[in-house]
Short mmCIF file of C-alpha atoms and ligand atoms in Angstrom, two decimals:
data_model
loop_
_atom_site.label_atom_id
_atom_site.label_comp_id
_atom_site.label_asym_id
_atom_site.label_seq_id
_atom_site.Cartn_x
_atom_site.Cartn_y
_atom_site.Cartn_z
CA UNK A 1 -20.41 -1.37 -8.75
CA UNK A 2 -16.67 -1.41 -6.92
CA UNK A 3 -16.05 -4.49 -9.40
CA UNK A 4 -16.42 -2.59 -12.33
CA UNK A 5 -14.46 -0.12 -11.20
CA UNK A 6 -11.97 -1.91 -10.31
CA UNK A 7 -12.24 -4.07 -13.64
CA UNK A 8 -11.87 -0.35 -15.35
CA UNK A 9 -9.06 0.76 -13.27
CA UNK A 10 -6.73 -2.30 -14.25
CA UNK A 11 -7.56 -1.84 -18.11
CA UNK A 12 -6.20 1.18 -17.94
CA UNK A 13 -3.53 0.46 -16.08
CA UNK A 14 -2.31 -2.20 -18.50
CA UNK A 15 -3.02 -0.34 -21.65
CA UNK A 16 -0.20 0.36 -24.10
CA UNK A 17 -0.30 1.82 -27.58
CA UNK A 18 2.47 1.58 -30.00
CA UNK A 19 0.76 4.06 -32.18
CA UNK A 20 -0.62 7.28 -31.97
CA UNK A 21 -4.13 6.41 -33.55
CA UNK A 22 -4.33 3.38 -30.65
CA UNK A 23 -3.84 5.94 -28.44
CA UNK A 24 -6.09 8.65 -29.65
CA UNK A 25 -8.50 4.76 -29.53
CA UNK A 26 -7.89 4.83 -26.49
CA UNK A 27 -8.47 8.82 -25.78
CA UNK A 28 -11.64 8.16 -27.19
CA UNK A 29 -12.90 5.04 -25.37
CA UNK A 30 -12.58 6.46 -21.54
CA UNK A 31 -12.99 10.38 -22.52
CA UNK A 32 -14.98 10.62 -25.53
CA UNK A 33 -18.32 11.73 -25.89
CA UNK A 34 -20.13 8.13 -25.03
CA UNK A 35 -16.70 7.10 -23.67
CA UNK A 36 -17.08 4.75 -20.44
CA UNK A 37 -16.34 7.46 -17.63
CA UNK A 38 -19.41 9.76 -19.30
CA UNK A 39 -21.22 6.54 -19.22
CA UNK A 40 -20.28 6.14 -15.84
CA UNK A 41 -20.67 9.48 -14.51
CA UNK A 42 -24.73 9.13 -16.16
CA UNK A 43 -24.81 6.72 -13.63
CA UNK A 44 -24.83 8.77 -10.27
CA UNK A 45 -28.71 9.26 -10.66
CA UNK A 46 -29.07 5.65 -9.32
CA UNK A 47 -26.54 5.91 -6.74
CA UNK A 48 -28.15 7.08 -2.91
CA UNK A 49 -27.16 10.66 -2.02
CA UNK A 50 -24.98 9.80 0.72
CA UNK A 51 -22.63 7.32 -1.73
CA UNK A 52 -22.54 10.14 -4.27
CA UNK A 53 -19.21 11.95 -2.99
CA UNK A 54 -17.62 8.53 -3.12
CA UNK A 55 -18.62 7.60 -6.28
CA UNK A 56 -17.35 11.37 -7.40
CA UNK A 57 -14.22 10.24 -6.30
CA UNK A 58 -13.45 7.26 -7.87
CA UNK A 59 -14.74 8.93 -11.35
CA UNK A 60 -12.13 11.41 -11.01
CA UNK A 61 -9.77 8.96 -9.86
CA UNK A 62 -10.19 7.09 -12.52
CA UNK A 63 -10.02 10.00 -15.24
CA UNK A 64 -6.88 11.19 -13.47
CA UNK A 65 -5.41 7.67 -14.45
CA UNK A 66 -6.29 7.94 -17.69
CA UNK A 67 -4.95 11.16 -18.32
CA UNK A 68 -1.66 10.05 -17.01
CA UNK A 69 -1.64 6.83 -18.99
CA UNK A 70 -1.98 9.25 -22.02
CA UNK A 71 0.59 11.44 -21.07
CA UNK A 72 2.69 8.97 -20.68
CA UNK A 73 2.42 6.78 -23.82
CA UNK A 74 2.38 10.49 -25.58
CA UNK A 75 5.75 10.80 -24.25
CA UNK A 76 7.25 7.35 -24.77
CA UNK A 77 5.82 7.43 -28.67
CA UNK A 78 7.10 10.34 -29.26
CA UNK A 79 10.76 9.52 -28.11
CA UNK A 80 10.04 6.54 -30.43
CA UNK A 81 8.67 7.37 -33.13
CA UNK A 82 9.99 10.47 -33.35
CA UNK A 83 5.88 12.18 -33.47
CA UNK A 84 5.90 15.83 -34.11
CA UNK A 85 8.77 15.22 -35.79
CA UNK A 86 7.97 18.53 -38.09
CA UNK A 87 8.59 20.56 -35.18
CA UNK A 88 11.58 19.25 -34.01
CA UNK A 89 15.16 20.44 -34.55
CA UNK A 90 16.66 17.84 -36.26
CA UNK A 91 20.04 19.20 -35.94
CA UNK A 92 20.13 18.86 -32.18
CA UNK A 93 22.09 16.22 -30.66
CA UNK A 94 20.67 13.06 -30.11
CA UNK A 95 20.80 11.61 -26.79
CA UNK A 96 18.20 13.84 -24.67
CA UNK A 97 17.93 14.02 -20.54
CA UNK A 98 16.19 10.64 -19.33
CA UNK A 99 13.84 11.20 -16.52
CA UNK A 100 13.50 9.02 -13.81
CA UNK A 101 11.07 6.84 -12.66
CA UNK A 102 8.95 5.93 -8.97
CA UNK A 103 10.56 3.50 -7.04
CA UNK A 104 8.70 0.31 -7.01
CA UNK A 105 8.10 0.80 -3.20
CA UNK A 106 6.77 3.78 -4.18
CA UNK A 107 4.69 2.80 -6.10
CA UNK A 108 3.53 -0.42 -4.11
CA UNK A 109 3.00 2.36 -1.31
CA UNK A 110 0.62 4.66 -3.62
CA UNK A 111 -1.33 1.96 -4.43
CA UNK A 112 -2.10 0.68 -1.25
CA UNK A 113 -2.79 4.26 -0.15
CA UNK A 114 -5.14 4.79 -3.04
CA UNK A 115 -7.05 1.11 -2.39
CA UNK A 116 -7.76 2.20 1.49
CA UNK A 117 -8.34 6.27 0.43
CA UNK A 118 -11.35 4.62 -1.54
CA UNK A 119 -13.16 3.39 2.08
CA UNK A 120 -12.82 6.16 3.74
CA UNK A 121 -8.98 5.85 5.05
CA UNK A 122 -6.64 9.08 5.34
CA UNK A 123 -3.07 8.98 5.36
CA UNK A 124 -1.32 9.67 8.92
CA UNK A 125 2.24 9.82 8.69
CA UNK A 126 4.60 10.22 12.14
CA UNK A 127 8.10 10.42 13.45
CA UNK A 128 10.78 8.24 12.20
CA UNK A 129 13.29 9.29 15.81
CA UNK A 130 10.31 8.05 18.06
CA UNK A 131 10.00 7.50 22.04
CA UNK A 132 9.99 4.47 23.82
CA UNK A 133 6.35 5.34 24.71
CA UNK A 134 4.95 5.32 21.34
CA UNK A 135 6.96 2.67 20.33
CA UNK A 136 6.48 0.44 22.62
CA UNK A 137 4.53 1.20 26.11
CA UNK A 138 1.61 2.25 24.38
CA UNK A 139 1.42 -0.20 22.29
CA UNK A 140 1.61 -2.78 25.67
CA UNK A 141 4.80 -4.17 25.28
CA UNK A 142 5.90 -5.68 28.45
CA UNK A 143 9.09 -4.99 29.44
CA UNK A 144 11.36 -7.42 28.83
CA UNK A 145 9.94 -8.14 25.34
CA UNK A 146 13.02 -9.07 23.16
CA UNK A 147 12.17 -5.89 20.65
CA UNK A 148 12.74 -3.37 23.03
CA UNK A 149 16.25 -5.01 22.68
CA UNK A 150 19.46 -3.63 21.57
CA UNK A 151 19.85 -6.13 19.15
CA UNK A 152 16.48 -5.65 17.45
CA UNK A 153 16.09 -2.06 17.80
CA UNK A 154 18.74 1.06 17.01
CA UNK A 155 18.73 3.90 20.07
CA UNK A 156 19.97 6.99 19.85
CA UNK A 157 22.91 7.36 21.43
CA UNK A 158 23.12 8.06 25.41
CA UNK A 159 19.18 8.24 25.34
CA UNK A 160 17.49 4.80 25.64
CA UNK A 161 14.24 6.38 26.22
CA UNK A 162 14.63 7.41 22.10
CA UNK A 163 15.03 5.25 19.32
CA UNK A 164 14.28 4.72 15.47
CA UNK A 165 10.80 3.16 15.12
CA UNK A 166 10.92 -0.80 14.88
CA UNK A 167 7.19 -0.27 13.21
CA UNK A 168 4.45 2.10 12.22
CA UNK A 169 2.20 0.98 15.15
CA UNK A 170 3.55 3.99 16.75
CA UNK A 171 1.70 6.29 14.71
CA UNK A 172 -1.65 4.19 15.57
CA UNK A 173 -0.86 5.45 19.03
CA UNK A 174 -0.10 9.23 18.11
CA UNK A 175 -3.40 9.27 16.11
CA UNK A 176 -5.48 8.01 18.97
CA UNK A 177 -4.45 10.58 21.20
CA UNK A 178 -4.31 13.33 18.85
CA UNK A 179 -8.23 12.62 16.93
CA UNK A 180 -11.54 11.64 18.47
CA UNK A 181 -13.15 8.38 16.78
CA UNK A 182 -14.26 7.55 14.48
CA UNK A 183 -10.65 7.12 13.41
CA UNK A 184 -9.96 5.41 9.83
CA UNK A 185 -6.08 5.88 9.28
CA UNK A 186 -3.05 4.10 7.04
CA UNK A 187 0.20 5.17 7.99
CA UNK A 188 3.01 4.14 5.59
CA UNK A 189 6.32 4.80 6.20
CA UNK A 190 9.96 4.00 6.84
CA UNK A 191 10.93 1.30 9.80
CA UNK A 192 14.45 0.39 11.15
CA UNK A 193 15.43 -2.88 12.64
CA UNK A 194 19.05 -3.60 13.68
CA UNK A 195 18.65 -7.13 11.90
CA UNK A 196 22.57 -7.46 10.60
CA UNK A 197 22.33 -10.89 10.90
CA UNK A 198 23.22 -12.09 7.28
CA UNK A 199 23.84 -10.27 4.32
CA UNK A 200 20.28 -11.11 2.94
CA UNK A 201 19.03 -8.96 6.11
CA UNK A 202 18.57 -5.33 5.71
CA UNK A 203 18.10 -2.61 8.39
CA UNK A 204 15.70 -0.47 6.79
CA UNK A 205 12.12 -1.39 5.43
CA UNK A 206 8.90 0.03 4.33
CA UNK A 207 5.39 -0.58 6.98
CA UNK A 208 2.16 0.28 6.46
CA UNK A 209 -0.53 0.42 9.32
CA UNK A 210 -4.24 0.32 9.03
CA UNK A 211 -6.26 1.63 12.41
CA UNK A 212 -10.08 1.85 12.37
CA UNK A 213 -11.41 2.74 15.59
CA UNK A 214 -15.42 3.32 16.50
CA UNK A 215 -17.86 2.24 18.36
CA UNK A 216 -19.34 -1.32 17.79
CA UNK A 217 -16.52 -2.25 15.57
CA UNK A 218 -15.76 -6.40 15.10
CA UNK A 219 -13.58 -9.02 14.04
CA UNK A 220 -16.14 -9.18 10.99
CA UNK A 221 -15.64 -5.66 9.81
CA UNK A 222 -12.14 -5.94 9.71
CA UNK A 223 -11.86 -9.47 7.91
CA UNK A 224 -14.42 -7.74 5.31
CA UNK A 225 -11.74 -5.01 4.61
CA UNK A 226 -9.27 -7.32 4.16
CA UNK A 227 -11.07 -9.22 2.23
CA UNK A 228 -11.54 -5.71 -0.07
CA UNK A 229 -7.79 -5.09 -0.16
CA UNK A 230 -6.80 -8.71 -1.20
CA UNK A 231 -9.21 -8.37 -3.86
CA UNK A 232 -8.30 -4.56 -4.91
CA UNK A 233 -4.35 -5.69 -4.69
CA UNK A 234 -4.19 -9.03 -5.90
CA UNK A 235 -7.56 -9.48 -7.15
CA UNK A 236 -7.80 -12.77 -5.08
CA UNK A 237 -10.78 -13.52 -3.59
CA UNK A 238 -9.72 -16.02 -0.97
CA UNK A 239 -8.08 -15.37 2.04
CA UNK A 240 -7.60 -17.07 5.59
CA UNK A 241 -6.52 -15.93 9.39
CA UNK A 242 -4.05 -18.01 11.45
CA UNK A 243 -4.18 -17.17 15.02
CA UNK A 244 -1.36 -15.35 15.59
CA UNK A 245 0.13 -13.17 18.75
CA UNK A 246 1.28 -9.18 19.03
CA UNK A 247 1.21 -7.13 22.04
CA UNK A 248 -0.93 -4.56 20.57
CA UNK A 249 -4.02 -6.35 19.42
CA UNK A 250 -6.03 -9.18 20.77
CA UNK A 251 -7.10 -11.40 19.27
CA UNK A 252 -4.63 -11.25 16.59
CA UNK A 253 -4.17 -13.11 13.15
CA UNK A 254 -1.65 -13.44 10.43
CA UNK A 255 -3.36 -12.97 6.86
CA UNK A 256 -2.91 -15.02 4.08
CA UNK A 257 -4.27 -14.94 0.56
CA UNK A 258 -4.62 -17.66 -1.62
CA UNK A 259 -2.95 -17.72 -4.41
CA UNK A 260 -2.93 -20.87 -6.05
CA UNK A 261 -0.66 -23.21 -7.83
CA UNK A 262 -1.12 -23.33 -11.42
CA UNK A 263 2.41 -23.03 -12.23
CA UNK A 264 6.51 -23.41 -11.24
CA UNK A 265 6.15 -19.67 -9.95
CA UNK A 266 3.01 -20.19 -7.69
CA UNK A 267 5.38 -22.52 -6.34
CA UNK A 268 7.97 -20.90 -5.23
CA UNK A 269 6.02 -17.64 -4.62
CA UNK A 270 4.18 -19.80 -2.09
CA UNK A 271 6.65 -22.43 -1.09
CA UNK A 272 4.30 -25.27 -2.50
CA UNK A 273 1.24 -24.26 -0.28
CA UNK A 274 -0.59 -21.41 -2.51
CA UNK A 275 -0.54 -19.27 0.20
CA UNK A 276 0.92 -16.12 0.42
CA UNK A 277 1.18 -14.08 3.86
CA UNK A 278 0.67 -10.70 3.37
CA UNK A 279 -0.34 -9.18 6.87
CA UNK A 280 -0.68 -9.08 10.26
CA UNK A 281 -3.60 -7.48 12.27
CA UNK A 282 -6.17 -8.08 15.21
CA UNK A 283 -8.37 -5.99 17.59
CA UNK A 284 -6.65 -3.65 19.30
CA UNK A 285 -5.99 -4.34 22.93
CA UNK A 286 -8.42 -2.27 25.43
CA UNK A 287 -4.88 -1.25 27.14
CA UNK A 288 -3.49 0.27 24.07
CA UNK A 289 -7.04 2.38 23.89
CA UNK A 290 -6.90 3.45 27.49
CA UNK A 291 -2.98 4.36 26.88
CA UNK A 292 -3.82 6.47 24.20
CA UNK A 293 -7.01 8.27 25.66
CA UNK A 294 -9.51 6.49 24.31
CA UNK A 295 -12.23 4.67 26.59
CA UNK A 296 -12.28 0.84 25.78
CA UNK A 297 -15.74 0.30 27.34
CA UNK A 298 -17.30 3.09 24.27
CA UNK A 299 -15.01 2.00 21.74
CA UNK A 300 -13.51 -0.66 19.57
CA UNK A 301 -11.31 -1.16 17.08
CA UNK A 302 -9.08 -3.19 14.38
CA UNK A 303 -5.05 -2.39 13.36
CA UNK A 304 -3.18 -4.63 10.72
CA UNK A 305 0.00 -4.07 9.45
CA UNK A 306 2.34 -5.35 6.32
CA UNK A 307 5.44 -4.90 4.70
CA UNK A 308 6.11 -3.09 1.87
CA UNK A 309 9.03 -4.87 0.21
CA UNK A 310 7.42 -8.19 -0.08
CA UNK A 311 4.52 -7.10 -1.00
CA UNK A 312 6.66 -4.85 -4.09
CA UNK A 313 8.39 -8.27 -4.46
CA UNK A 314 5.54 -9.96 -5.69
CA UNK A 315 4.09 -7.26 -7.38
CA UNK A 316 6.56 -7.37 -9.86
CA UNK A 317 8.41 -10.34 -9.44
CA UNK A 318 11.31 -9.23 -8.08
CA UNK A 319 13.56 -12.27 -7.03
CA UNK A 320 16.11 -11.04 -4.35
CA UNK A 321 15.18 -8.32 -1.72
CA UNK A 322 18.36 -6.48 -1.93
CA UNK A 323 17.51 -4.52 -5.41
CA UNK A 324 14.99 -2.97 -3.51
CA UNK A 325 17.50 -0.96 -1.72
CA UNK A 326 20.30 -1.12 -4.20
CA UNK A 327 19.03 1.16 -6.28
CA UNK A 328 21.08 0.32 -9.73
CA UNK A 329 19.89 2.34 -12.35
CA UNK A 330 19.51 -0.90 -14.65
CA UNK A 331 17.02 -2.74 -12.30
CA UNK A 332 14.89 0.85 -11.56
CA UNK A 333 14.46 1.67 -15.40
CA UNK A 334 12.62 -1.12 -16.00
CA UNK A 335 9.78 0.78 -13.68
CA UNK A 336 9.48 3.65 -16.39
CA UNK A 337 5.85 3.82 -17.12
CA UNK A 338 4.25 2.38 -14.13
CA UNK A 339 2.39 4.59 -12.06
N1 LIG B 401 3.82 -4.00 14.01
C1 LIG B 401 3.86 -5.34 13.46
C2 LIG B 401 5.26 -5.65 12.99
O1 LIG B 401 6.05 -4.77 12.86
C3 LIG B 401 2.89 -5.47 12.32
C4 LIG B 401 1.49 -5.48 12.79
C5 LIG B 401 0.88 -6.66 13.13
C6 LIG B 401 0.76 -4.29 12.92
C7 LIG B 401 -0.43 -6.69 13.59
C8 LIG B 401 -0.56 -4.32 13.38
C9 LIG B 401 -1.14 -5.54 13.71
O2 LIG B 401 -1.30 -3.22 13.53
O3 LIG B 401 -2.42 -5.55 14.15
O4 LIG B 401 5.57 -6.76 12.74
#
């Protein structure tokens, strides 16, 4: 059932109409009487009772997306084609107000909210000016790890004990010792690193955490959600875990999906090996538990992590990392449209 909605969810997404009787087509496909979202919503009589809420969800999800893709073409046809053109007052100056459009992080960010929303994941959100305790100590850094160093990390001045956050794994902490489990979180946000190492390097980034914390919870459960996201995101079915090492979780992997290498771009997207990295995660460490108030010998739990920008990078092909943060109004135009 998730496949087809999925499957649904993309045709939508990639629909465009260059008139207005495709799009009124199109009205009537998803909306219409025996459109495929009434067909869809016949179908909760066969779902079981406690799925039905869900299921509610990603109808009007899915509805919502449909209604915006409408209201979007509406507008674009009408600036081209000049629709409604009865009503208008063709005296007025051309050249009308252009409105903007969601920055591809943005929109990379939404998305992966929305994927992770549709398991059961809320979005937590924290400080950006964080301590060194939820920043680090919590999370079991030791202390001499080379992060907690003034080259990696920007302090605030004459405080050492306060900093910007390297990472969201600080709000993973701030969750744990503000909820009871089960906890099933994402926290995107904004991350600073004092990385001026080459002009390619960039100080500011975009993170976004995953915590799921309950009792009995496994390595299995968490490379099955992956597994779901790689699938919702890139609609790749393959992925694999490297061993990998972070204070916070252990064991720990690095995820990669595989993406194959069909052509010259799977090449370079993967450097020749068809895989793509697109996280870290792992179980999180009984001391980070018992640091944040939670008792390790009830409870378990997974965190992963990725970066925003890369992922945005391949999303839409974007060759150099540095027009993420640019923002000239000749590369972010071309996002008008996408959600
Ligand atoms: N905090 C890590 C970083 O900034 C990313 C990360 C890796 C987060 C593994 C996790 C994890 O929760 O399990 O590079």
């Amino acid at each position: 059932m998730a496949v087809d909605h999925e499957k649904i969810r993309l045709e939508i997404e990639s629909f465009s109409a260059k008139t207005e009787d495709e799009l009124e087509g199109f009205r009537i496909k998803y909306l219409g009487k025996k459109g495929v979202l009434k067909e869809l919503s016949a179908q909760i009589k066969e779902i079981a009772p406690e799925d039905r809420k869900e299921f509610g969800k990603t109808l009007n999800a899915l509805k919502q997306a449909v209604q915006e893709k409408i209201s979007s073409l509406k507008d674009s046809l009408s600036e081209e084609d000049g629709i409604g053109d009865e009503k208008k007052d063709q005296t007025r100056p051309s050249g009308t107000e252009d409105a903007g459009s969601r920055h591809p992080v943005s929109m990379v960010r939404r998305e992966i909210e929305m994927i992770f929303q549709r398991i059961g994941f809320t979005v937590a959100e924290g400080p950006e000016i964080e301590d060194d305790w939820h920043n680090f100590s919590a999370l079991n850094f030791p202390e001499e790890h080379p992060a907690r160093d003034m080259q990696d990390t920007f302090f605030i001045e004459k405080d050492p004990d306060i900093a910007l956050r390297t990472h969201t794994s600080s709000v993973q902490v701030r969750v744990m010792e503000s909820q009871k489990p089960p906890i099933r979180i994402i926290a995107p946000g904004r991350v600073y690193r004092n990385e001026a190492i080459s002009s390619r390097s960039h100080c500011i980034f975009h993170q976004v955490e995953g915590l799921y914390i309950d009792k009995g919870v496994t390595f299995a459960d968490m490379v099955q959600t992956i597994e779901y996201f790689a699938k919702a995101f890139f609609g790749k079915t393959k992925i694999r875990l490297r061993p990998s090492y972070f204070p916070f979780t252990e064991p720990s992997a690095e995820v990669d999906v595989y993406w194959g290498l069909e052509n010259e771009t799977d090449h370079r997207i993967t450097k020749g090996t068809g895989w793509l990295e697109i996280m870290g995660c792992g179980m999180v460490d009984p001391n980070v538990l018992k640091a944040s108030g939670i008792d390790p010998e009830l409870y378990s739990g997974y965190a992963f992590g990725m970066g925003i920008e890369r992922i945005a990078m391949n999303r839409f092909q974007i060759g150099d990392i540095r027009m993420l943060f640019e923002n000239d109004i000749r590369f972010l135009k071309q996002f008008k449209g996408a959600w």
